[in-house]
PDB file of C-alpha atoms in Angstrom:
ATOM      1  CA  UNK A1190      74.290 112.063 122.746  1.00  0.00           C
ATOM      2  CA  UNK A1191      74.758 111.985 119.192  1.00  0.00           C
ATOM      3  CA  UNK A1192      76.915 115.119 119.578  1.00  0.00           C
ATOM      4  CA  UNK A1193      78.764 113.774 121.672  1.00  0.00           C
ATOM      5  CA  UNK A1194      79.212 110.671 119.311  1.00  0.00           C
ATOM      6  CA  UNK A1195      80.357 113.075 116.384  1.00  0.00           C
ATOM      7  CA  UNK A1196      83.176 114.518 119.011  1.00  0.00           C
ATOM      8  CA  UNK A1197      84.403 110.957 119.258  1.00  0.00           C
ATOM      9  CA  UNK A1198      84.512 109.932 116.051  1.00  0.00           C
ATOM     10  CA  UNK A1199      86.150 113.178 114.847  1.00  0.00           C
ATOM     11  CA  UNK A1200      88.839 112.797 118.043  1.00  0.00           C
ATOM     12  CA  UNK A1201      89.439 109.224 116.720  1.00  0.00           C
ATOM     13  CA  UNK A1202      90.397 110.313 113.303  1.00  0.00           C
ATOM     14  CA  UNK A1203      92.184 112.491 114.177  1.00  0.00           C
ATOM     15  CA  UNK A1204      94.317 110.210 116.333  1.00  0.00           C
ATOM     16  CA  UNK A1205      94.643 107.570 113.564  1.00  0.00           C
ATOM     17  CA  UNK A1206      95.288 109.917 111.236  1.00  0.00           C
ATOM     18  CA  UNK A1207      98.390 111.612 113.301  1.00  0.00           C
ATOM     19  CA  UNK A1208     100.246 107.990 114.866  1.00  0.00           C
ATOM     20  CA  UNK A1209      99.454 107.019 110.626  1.00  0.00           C
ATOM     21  CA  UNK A1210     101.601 110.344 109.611  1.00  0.00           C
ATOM     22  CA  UNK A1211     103.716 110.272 112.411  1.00  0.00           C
ATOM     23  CA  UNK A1212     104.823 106.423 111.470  1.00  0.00           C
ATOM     24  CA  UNK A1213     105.424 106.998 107.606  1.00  0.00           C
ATOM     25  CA  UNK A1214     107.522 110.016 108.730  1.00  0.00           C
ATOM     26  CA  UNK A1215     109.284 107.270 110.582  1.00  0.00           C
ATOM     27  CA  UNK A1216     109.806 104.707 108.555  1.00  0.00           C
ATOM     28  CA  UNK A1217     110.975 106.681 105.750  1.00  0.00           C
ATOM     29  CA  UNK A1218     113.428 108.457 108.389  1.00  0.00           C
ATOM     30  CA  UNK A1219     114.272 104.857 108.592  1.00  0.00           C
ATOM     31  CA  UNK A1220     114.661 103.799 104.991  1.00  0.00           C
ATOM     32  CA  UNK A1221     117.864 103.710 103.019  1.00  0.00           C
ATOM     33  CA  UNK A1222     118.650 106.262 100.608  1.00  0.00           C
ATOM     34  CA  UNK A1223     118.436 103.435  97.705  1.00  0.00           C
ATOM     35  CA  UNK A1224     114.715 102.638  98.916  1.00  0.00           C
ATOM     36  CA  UNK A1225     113.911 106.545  98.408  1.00  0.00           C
ATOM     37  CA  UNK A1226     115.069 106.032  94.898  1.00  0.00           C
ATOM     38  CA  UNK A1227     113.286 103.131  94.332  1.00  0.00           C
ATOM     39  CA  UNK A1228     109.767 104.839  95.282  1.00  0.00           C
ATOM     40  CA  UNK A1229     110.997 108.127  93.235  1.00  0.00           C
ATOM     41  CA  UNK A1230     110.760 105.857  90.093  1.00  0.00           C
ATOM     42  CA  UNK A1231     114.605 104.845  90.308  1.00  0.00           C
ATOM     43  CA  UNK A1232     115.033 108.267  89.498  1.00  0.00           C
ATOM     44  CA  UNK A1233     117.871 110.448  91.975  1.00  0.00           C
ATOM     45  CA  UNK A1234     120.416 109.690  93.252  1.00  0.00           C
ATOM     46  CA  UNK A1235     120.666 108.028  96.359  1.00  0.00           C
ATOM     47  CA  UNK A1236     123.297 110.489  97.940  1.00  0.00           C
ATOM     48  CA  UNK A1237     120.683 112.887  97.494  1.00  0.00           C
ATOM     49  CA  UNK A1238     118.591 111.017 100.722  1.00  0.00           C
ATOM     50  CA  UNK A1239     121.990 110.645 102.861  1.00  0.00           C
ATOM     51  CA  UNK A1240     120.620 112.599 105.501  1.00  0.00           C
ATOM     52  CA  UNK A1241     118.233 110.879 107.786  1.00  0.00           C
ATOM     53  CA  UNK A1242     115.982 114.288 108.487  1.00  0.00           C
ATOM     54  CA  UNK A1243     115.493 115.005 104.892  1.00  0.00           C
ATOM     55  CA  UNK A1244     114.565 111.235 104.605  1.00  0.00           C
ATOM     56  CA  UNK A1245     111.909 112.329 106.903  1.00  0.00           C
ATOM     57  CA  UNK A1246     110.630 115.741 104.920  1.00  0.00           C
ATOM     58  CA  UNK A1247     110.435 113.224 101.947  1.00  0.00           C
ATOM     59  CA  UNK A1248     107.389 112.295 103.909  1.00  0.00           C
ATOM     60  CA  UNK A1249     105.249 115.450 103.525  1.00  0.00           C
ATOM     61  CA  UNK A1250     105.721 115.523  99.790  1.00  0.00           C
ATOM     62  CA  UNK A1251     103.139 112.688  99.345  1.00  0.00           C
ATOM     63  CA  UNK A1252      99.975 113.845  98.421  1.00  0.00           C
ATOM     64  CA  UNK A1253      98.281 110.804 100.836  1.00  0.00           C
ATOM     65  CA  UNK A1254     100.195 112.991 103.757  1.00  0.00           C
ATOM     66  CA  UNK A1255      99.193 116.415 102.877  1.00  0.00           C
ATOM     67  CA  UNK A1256      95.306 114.799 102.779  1.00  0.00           C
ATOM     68  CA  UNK A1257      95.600 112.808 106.001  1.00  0.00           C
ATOM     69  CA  UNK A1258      97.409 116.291 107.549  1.00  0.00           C
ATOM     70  CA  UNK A1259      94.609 118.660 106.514  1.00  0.00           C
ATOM     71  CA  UNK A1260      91.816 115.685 107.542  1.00  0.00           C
ATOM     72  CA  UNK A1261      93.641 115.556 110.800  1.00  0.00           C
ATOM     73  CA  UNK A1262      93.729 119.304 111.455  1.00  0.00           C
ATOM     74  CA  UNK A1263      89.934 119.960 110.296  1.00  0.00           C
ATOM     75  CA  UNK A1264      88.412 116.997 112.415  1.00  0.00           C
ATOM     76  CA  UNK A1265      90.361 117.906 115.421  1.00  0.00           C
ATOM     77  CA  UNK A1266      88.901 121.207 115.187  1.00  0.00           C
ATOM     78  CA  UNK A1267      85.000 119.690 114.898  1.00  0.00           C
ATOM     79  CA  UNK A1268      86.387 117.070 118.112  1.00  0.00           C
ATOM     80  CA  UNK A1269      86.748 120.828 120.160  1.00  0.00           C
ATOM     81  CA  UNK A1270      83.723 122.492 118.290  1.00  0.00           C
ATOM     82  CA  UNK A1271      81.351 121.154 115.985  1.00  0.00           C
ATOM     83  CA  UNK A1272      79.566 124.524 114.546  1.00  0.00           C
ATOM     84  CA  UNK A1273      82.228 125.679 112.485  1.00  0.00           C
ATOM     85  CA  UNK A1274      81.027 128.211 109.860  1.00  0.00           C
ATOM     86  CA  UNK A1275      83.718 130.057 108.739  1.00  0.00           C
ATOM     87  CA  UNK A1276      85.238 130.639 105.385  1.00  0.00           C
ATOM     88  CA  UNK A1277      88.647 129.308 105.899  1.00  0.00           C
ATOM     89  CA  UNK A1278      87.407 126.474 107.831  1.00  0.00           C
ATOM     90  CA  UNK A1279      84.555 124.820 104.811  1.00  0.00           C
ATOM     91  CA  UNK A1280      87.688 125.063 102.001  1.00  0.00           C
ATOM     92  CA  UNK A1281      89.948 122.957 104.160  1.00  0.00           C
ATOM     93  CA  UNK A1282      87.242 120.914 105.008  1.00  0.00           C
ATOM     94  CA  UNK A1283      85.782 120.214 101.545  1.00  0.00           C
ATOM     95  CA  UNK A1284      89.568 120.066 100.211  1.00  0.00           C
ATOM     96  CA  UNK A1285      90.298 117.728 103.009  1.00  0.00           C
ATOM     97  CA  UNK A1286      87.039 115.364 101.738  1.00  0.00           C
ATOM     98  CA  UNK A1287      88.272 115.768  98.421  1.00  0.00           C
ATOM     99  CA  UNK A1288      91.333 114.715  98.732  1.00  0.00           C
ATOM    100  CA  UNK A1289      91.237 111.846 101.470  1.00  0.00           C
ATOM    101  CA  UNK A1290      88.558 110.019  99.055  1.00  0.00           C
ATOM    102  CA  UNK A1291      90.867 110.636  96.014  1.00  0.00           C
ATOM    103  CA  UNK A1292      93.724 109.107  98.123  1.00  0.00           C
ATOM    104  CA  UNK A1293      91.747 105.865  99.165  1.00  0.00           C
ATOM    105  CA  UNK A1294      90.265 105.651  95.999  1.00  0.00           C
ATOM    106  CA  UNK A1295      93.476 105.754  93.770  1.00  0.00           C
ATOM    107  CA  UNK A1296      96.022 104.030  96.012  1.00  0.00           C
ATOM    108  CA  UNK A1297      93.659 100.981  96.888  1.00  0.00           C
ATOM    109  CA  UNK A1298      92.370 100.426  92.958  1.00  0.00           C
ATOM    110  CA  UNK A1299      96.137 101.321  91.505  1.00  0.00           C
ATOM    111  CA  UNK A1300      99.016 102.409  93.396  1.00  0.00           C
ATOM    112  CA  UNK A1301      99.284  98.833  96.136  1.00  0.00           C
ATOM    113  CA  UNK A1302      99.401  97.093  93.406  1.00  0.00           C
ATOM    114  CA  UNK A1303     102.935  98.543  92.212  1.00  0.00           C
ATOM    115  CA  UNK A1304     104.760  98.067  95.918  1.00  0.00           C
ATOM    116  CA  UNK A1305     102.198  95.557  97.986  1.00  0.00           C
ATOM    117  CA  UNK A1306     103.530  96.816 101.689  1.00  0.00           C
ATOM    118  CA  UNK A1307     104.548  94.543 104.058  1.00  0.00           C
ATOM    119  CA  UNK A1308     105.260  94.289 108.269  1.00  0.00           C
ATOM    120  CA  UNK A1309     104.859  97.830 110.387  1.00  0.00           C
ATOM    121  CA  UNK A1310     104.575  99.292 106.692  1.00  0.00           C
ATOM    122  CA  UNK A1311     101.691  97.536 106.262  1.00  0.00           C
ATOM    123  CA  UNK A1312      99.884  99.174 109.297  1.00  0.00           C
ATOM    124  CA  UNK A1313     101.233 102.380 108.443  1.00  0.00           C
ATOM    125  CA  UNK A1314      99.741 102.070 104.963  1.00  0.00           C
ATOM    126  CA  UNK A1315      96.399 100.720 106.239  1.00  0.00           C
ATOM    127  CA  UNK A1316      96.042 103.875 108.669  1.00  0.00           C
ATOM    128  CA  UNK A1317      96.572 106.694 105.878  1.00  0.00           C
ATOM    129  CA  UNK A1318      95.042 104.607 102.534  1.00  0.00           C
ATOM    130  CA  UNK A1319      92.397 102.857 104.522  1.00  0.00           C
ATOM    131  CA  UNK A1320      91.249 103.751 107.779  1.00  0.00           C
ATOM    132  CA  UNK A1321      91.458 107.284 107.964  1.00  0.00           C
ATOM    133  CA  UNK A1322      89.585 107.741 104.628  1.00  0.00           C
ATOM    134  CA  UNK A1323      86.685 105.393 105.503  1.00  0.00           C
ATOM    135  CA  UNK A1324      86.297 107.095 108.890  1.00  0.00           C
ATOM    136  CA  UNK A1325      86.501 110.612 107.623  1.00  0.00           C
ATOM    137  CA  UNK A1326      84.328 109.479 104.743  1.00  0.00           C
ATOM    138  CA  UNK A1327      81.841 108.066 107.141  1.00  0.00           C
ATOM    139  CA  UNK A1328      82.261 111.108 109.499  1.00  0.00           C
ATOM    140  CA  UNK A1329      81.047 113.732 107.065  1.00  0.00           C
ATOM    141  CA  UNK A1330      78.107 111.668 105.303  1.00  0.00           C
ATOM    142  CA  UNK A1331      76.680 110.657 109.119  1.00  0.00           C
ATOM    143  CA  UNK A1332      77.680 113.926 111.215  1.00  0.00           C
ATOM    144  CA  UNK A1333      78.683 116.839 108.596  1.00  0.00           C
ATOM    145  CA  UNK A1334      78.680 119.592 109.056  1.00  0.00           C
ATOM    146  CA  UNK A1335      77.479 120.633 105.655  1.00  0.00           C
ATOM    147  CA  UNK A1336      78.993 122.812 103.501  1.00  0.00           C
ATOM    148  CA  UNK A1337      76.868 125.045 101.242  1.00  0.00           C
ATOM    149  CA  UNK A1338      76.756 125.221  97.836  1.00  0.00           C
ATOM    150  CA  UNK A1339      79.267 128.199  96.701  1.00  0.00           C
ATOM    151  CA  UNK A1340      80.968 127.845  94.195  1.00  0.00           C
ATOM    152  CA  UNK A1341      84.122 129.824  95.847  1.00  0.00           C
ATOM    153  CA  UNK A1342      84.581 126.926  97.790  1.00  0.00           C
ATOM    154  CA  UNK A1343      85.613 124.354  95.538  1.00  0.00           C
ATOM    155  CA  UNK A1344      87.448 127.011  93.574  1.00  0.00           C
ATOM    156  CA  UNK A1345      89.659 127.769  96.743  1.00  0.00           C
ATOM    157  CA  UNK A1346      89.876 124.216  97.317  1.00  0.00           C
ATOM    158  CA  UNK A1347      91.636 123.654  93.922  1.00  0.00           C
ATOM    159  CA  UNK A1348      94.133 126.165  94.790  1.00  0.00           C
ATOM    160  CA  UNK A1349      95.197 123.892  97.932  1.00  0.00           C
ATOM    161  CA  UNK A1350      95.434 120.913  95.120  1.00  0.00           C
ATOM    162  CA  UNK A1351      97.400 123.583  92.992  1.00  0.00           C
ATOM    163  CA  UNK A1352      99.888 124.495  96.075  1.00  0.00           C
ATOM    164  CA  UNK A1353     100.635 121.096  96.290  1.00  0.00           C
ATOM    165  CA  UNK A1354     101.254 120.071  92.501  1.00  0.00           C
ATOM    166  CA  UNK A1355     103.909 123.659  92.426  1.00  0.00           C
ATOM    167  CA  UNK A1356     105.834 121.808  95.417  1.00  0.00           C
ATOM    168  CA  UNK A1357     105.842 118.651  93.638  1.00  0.00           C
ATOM    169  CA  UNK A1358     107.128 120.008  90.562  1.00  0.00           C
ATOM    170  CA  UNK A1359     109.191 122.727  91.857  1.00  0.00           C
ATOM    171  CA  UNK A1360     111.451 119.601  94.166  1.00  0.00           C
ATOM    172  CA  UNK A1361     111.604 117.241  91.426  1.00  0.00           C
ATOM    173  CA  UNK A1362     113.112 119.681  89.238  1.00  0.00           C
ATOM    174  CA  UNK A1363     116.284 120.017  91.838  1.00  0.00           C
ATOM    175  CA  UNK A1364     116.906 116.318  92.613  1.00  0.00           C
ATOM    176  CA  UNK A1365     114.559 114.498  89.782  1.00  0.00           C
ATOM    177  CA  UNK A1366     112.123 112.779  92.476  1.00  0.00           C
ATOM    178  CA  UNK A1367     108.630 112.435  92.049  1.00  0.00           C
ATOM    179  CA  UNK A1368     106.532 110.973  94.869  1.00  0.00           C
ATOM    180  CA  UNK A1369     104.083 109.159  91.972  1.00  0.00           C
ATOM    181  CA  UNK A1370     104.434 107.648  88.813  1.00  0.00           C
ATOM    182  CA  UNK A1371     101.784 109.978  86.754  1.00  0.00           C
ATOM    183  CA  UNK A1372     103.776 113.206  88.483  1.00  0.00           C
ATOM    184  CA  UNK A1373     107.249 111.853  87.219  1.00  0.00           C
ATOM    185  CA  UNK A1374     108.092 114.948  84.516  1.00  0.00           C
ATOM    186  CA  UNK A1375     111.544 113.429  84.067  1.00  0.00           C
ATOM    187  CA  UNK A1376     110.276 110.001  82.919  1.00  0.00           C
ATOM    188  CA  UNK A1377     107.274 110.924  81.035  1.00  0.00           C
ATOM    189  CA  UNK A1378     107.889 114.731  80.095  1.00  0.00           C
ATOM    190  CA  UNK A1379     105.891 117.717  81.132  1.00  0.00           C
ATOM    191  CA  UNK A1380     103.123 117.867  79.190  1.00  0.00           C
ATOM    192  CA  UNK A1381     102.549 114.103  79.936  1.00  0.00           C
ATOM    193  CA  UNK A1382     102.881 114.617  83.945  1.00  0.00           C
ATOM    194  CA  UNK A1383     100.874 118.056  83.773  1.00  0.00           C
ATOM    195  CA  UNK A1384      97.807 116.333  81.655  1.00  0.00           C
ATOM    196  CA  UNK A1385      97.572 113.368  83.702  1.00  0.00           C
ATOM    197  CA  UNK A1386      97.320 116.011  87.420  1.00  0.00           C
ATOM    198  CA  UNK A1387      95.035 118.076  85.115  1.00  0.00           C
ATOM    199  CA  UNK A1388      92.936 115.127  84.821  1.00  0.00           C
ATOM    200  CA  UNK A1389      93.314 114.332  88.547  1.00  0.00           C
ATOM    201  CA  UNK A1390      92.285 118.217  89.115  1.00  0.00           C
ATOM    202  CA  UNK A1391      89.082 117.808  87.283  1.00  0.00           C
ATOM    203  CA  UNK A1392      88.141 114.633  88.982  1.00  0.00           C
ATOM    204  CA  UNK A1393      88.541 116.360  92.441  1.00  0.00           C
ATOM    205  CA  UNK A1394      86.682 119.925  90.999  1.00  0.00           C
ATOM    206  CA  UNK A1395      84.193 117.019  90.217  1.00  0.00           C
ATOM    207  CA  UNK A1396      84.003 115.126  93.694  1.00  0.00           C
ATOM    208  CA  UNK A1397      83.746 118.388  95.772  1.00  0.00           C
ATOM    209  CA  UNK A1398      80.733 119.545  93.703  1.00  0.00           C
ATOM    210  CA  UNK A1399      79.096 116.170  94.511  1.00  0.00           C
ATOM    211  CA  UNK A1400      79.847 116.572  98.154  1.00  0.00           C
ATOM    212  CA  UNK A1401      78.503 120.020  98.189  1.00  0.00           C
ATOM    213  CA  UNK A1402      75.458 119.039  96.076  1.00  0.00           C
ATOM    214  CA  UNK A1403      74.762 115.974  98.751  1.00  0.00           C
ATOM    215  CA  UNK A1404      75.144 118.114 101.455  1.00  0.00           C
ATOM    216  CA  UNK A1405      71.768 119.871 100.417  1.00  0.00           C
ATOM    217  CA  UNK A1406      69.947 116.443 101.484  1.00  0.00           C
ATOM    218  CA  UNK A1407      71.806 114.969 103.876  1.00  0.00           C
ATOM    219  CA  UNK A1408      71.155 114.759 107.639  1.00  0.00           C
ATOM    220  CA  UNK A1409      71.929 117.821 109.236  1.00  0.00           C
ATOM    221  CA  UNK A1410      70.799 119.949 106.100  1.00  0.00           C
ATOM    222  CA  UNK A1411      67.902 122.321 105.486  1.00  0.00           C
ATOM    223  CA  UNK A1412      68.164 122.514 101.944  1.00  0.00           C
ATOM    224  CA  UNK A1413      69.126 125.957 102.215  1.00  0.00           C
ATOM    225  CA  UNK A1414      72.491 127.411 101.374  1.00  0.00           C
ATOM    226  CA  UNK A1415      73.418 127.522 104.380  1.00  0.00           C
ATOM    227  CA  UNK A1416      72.792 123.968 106.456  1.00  0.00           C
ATOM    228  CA  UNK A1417      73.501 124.187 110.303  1.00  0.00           C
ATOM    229  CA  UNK A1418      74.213 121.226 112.204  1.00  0.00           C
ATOM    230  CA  UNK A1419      71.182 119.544 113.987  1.00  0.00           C
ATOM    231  CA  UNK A1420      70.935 121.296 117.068  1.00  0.00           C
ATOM    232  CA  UNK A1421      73.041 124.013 116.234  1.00  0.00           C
ATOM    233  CA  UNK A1422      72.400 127.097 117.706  1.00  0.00           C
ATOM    234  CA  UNK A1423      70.527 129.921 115.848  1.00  0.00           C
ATOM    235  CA  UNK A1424      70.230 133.732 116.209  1.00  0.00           C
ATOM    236  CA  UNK A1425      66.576 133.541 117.973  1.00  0.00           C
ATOM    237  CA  UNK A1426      67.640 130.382 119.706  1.00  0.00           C
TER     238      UNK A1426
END
């Protein structure tokens, strides 16, 4: 049963996640160039955003939408399979922690307060700041699976962070468009924007050595290095 439970709550953030992603690629398909701008810091120029479809890929260079994509992808997979051991599969899953918490966290203690959402955006905002952190959150600390302790993990897991901060950087340097204030290099200057994700980077370095550290006691683990799910198959089982 409680397997069974974990497939279902996995599934359903998964779903939320993807209709949350699928709507703020949507609505910013939808927006005017002008309200691009606006969110860029007033910085760009609006005919820069004529084109609805690149209103769209605006969308995937928010860090909240790279989290909620990678959250999606990893607890879809656990919906289909729960025992997932592999390399590959615990860095996108720690990163994926990581970074959902750090987007609930920051947006609902700071960024709402700069551009309070309103109507369908509202909803929108409440499936990829709110719900889909709290359930993933939730998901991990009741069902897992735990991660070991190796230090390789986090370390890849930075370099996911890392891929994402080059993108950001790399596109604001053609049109001067930053997706958040504390990455906006044209208003505050490189060093300024690179120490303040620097910070950010050692905050998240931070968080997933806490994860992996509770994931030595919580339920599911064995203490060991190497916790299997409750139930789990085992080589003599």
């Amino acid at each position: 049963m409680s397997k069974i439970i974990a497939r279902v709550w996995f599934g359903l953030t998964a779903l939320i996640g993807a209709a949350g992603v699928t709507l703020s690629a949507i609505l910013h398909a939808e927006s005017s160039p002008a309200e691009i701008v606006q969110v860029g810091g007033g910085l760009g120029a609006p005919g820069d955003f004529d084109n609805a479809f690149y209103r769209l890929t605006i969308t995937f260079f928010y860090f909240t939408i790279w989290s909620n994509i990678i959250v999606i992808i990893t607890t879809a997979m656990l919906m289909v399979r729960l025992e997932r051991e592999s390399t590959v599969f615990r860095v996108f899953r720690l990163y994926g922690l990581i970074s959902i918490l750090i987007t609930g966290l920051v947006y609902n203690l700071y960024l709402v307060r700069l551009d309070p959402p309103h109507g369908i955006a509202l909803l929108q905002n409440d499936m990829v700041h709110v719900a889909v952190p709290i359930l993933a959150i939730l998901g991990w600390l009741i069902f897992g699976p735990r991660i070991p302790f190796r230090m390789k993990y986090v370390w890849w897991s930075m370099v996911i962070g890392l891929t994402w901060l080059a993108v950001t950087f790399l596109h604001g340097a053609f049109i001067t468009w930053y997706p958040y204030p504390f990455t906006n290099a044209a208003e505050l200057g490189y060093p300024t924007a690179l120490l303040n994700c620097l910070v950010v980077l050692v905050f998240a370095f931070l968080i997933g050595l806490g994860i992996m550290a509770l994931d030595k006691v919580l339920p599911g683990s064995d203490g060991t290095d190497d916790p299997k799910l409750p139930g789990a198959p085992t080589a003599t089982s």
